[in-house]
Short mmCIF file of C-alpha atoms in Angstrom, two decimals:
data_model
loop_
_atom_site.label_atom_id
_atom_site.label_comp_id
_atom_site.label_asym_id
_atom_site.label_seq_id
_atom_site.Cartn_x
_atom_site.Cartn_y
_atom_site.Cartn_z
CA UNK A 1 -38.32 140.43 -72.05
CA UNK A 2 -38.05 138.16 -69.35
CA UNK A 3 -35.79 139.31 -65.83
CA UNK A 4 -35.26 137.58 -62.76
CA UNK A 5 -34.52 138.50 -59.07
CA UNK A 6 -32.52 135.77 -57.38
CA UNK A 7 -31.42 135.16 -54.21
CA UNK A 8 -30.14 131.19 -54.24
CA UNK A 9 -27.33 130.48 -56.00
CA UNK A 10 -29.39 127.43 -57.41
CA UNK A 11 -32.20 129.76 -58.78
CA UNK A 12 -29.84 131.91 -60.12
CA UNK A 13 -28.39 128.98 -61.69
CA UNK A 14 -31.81 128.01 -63.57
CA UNK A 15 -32.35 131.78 -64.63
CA UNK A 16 -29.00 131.66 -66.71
CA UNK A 17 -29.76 128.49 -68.35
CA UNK A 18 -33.37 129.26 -69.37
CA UNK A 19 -31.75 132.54 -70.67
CA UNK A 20 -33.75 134.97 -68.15
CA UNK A 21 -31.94 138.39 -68.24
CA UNK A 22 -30.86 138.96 -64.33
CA UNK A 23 -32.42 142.01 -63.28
CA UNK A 24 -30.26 145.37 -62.71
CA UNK A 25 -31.36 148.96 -61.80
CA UNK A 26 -31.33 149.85 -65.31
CA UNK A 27 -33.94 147.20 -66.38
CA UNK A 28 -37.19 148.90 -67.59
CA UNK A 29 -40.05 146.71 -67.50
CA UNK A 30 -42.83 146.86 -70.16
CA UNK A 31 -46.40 145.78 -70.88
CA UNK A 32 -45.64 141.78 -71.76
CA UNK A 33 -42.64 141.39 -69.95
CA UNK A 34 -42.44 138.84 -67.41
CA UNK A 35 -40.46 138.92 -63.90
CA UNK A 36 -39.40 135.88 -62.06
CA UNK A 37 -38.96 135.63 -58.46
CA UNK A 38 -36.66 134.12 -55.81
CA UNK A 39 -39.28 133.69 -52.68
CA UNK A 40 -36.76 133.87 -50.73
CA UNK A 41 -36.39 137.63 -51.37
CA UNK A 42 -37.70 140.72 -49.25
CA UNK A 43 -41.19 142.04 -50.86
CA UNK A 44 -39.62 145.34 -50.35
CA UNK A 45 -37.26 144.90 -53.28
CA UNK A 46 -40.00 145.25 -55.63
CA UNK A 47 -40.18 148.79 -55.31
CA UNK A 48 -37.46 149.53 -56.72
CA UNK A 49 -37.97 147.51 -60.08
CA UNK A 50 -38.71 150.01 -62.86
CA UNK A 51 -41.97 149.84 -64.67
CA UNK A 52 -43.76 147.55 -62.53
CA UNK A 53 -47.18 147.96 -63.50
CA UNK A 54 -49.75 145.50 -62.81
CA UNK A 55 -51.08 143.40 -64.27
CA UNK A 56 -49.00 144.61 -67.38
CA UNK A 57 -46.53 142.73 -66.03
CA UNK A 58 -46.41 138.61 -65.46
CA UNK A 59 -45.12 137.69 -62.00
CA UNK A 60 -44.07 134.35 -61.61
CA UNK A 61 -42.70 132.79 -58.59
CA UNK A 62 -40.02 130.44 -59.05
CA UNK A 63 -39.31 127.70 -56.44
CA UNK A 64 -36.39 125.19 -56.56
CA UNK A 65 -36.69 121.66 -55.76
CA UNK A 66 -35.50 122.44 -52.06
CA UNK A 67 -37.66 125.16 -50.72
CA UNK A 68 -40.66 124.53 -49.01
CA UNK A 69 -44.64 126.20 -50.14
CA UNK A 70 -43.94 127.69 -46.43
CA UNK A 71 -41.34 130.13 -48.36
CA UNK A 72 -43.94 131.17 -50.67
CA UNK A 73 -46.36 132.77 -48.20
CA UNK A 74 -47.20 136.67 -49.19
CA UNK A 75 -45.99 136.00 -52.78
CA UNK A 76 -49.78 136.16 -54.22
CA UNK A 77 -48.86 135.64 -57.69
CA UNK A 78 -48.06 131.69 -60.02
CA UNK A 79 -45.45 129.69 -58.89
CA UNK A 80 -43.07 127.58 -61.21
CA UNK A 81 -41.74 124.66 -59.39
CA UNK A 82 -38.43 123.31 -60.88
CA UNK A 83 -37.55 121.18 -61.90
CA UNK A 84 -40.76 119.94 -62.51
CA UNK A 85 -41.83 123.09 -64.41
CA UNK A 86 -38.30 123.78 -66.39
CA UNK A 87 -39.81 123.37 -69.98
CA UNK A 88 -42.26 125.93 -68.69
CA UNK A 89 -39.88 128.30 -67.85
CA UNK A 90 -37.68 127.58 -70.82
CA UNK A 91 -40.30 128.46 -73.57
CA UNK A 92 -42.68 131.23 -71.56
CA UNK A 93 -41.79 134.11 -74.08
CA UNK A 94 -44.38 136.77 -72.90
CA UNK A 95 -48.05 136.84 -71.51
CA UNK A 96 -50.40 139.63 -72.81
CA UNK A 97 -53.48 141.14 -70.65
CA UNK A 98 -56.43 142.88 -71.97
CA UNK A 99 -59.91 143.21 -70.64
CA UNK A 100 -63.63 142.17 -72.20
CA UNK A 101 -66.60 142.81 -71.10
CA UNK A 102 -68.83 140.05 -70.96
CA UNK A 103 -72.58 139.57 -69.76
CA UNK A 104 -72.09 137.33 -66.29
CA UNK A 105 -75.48 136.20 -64.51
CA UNK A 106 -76.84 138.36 -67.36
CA UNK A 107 -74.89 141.42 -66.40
CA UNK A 108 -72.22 142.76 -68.21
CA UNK A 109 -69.07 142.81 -66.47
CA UNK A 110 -64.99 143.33 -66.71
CA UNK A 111 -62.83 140.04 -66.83
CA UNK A 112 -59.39 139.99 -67.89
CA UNK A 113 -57.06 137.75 -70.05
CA UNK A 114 -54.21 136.91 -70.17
CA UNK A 115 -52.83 135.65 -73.20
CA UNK A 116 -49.23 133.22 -72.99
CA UNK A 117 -47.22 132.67 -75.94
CA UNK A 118 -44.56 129.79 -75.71
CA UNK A 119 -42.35 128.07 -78.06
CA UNK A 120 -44.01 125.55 -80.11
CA UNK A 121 -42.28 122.62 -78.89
CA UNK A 122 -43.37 123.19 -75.68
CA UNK A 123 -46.73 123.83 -75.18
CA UNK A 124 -50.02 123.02 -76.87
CA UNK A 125 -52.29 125.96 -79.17
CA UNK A 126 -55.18 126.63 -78.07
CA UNK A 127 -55.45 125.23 -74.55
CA UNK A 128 -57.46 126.99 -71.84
CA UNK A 129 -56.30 126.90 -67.89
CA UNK A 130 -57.57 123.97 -66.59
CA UNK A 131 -58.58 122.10 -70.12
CA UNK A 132 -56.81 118.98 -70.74
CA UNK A 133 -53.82 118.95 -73.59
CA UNK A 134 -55.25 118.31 -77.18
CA UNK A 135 -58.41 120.26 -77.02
CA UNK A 136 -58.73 123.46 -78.62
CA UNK A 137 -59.61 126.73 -77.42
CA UNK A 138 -62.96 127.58 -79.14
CA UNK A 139 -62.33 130.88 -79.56
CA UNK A 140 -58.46 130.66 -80.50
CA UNK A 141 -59.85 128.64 -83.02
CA UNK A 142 -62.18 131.31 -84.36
CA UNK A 143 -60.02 133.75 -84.95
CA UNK A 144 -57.40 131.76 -86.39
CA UNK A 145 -59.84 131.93 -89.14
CA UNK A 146 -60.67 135.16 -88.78
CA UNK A 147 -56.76 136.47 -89.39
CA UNK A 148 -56.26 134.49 -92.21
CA UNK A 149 -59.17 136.01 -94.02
CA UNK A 150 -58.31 139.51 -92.96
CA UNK A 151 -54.53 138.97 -93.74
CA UNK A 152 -53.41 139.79 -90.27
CA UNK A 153 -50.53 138.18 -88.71
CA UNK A 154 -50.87 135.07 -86.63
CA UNK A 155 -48.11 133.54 -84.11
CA UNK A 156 -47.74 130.53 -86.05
CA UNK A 157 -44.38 129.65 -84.42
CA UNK A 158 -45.83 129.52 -81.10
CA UNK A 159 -48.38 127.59 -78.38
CA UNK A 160 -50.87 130.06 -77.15
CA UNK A 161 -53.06 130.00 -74.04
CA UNK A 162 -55.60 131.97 -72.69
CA UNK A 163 -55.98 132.38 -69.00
CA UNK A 164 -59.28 134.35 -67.50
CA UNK A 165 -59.96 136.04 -64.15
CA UNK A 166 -62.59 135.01 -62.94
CA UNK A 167 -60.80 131.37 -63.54
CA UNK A 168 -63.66 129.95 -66.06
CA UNK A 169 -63.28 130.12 -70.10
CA UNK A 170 -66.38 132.46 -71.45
CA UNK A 171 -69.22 131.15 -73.46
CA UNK A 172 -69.80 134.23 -74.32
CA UNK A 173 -68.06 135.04 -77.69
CA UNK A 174 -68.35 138.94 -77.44
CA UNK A 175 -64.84 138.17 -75.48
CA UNK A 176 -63.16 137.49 -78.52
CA UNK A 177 -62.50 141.10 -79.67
CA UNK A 178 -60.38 141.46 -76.64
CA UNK A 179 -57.98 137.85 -77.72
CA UNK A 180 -57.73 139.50 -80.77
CA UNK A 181 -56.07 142.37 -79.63
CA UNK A 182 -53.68 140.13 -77.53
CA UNK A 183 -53.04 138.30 -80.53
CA UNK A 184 -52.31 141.57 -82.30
CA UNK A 185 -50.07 142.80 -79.97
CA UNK A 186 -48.16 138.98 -79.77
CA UNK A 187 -47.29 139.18 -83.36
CA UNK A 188 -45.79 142.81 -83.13
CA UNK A 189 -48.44 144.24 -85.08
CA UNK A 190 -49.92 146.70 -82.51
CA UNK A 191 -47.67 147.96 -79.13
CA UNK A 192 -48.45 145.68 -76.07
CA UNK A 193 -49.15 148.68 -73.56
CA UNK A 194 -51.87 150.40 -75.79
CA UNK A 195 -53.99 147.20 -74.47
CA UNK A 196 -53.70 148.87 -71.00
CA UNK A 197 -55.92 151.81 -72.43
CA UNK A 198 -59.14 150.12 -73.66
CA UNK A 199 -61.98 147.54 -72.67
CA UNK A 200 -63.07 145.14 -75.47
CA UNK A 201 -66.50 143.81 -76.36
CA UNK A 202 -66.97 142.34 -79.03
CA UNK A 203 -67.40 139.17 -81.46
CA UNK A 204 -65.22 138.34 -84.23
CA UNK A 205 -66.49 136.48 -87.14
CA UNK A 206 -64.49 134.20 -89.54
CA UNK A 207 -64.57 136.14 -91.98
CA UNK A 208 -62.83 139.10 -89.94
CA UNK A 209 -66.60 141.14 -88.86
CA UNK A 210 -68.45 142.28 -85.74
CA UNK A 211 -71.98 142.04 -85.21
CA UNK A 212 -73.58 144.81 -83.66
CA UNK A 213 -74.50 143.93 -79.87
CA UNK A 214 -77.38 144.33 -77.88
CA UNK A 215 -77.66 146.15 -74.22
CA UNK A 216 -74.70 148.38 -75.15
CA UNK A 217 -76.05 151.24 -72.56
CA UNK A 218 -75.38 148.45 -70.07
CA UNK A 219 -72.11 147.69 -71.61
CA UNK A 220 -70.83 151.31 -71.68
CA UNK A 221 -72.24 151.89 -67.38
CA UNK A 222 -69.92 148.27 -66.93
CA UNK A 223 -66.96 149.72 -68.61
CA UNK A 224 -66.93 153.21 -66.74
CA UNK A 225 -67.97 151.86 -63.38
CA UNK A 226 -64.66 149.43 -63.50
CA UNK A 227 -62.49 152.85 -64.23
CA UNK A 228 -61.99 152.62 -67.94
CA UNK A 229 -62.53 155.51 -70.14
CA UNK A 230 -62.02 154.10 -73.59
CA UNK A 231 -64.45 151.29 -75.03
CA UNK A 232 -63.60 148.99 -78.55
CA UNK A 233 -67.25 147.88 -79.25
CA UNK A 234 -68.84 147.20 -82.80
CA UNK A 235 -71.02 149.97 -82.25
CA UNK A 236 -72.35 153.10 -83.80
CA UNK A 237 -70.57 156.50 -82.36
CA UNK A 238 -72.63 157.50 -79.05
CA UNK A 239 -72.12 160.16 -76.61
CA UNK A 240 -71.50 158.72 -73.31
CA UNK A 241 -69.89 160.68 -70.18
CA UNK A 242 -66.79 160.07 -69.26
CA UNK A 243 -65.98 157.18 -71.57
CA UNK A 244 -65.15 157.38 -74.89
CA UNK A 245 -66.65 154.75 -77.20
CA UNK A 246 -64.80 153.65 -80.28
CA UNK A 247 -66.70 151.83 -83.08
CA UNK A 248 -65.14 149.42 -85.47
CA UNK A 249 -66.45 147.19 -88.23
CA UNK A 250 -63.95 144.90 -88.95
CA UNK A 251 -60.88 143.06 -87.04
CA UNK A 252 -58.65 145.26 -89.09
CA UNK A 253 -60.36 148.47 -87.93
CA UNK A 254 -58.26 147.36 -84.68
CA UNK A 255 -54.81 147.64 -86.13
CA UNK A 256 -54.76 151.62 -86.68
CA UNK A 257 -56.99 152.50 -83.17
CA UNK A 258 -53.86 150.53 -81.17
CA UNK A 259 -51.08 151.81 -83.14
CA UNK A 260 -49.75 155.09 -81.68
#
């Protein structure tokens, strides 16, 4: 679901015609939604938005052709400029997070993605932030492959990108468990806010497995020390306080963990 909070008559204006459902007191706000705002707004108003949860939630804020980056100060979050950035906000359908854990400077570590699905027409598979258009995503590519083998559904009718915090694209494909569960909830299969529950580590094969990882102990102290207590890692069962570690074989092994 997409909502927006407008001020401007003009923004209000571009809402309605990308079809961006005006936001009301009874709007509940899920895990892949995005909300669009006017800058011109008080921050204050966003405490009274309904299921606000961050990062679950894409904030993007949308400037019109008139308003200066002045307007934007305090607003820490992307900004869509129109009308250079209409087709953007036309075809944004929803933008998934989930977190991996990754080795950085040889330490494992917590990054998150966020994974944007668009309408095909306007937007290009498999481009990272910052990549230039026509050059695949690496790992997008991967486990194209890897749901076609397993039978799992893919977003075929859409352009996907993958956005990272820390800003960089991972060499590391043990992130790829964690776009896979993104994809999983982009295609319906699995509910987007059972990503909120779970780190990933992991990497997925083409032909749908996970090899077992190395330097899980320092895996499993990354994961707790960043607050999570539930771990999706191709790894035997193991005892480990206060985090629960769930092992899986196969990419499919993730469809019945996420499913309530």
């Amino acid at each position: 679901m997409r909502v927006g909070l407008a001020h401007t008559p003009a923004l209000r204006r571009a809402l309605l015609e990308a079809g961006v459902r005006p936001w009301t007191a009874e709007c509940q706000l899920d895990a892949g939604d995005i909300l669009i705002l006017d800058p011109t707004l008080d921050p204050r108003a966003l405490l009274h938005v309904r299921g606000l949860l961050l990062p679950d939630v894409e904030v993007l804020v949308l400037i019109g052709e008139t308003q200066g980056s002045a307007r934007t100060t305090g607003w820490p979050w992307r900004r869509l400029r129109l009308p250079r950035d209409r087709d953007e906000l036309l075809g944004l359908r929803t933008v998934l997070p989930a977190t991996a854990v990754i080795p950085i400077a040889e330490h494992p570590r917590p990054i998150t993605l966020r994974l944007e699905v668009r309408d095909s027409d306007r937007g290009t598979v498999g481009v990272p932030d910052g990549a230039p258009a026509g050059r695949g995503d690496p790992v997008l590519d991967g486990l194209r492959v890897a749901f076609e083998h397993t039978g799992l559904p893919w977003p075929h009718a859409a352009a996907l990108t993958v956005r990272w915090a820390p800003a960089h694209q991972p060499q590391d494909r043990e992130a790829s468990l964690a776009v896979a569960a993104a994809l999983l909830a982009a295609t319906g299969t699995v509910p987007p806010a059972a990503l909120r529950r779970y780190a990933f580590v992991g990497d997925v094969t083409p032909d749908g497995y996970l090899p077992p990882l190395r330097s899980m102990p320092a895996v499993w102290a990354a994961a707790r020390a960043a607050g999570y207590r539930h771990l999706v890692a191709p790894a035997a069962r193991a005892a480990v306080p206060r985090l629960a570690v769930h092992p899986i074989a196969t990419l499919a092994d993730l469809v019945p963990l996420l499913r309530p």
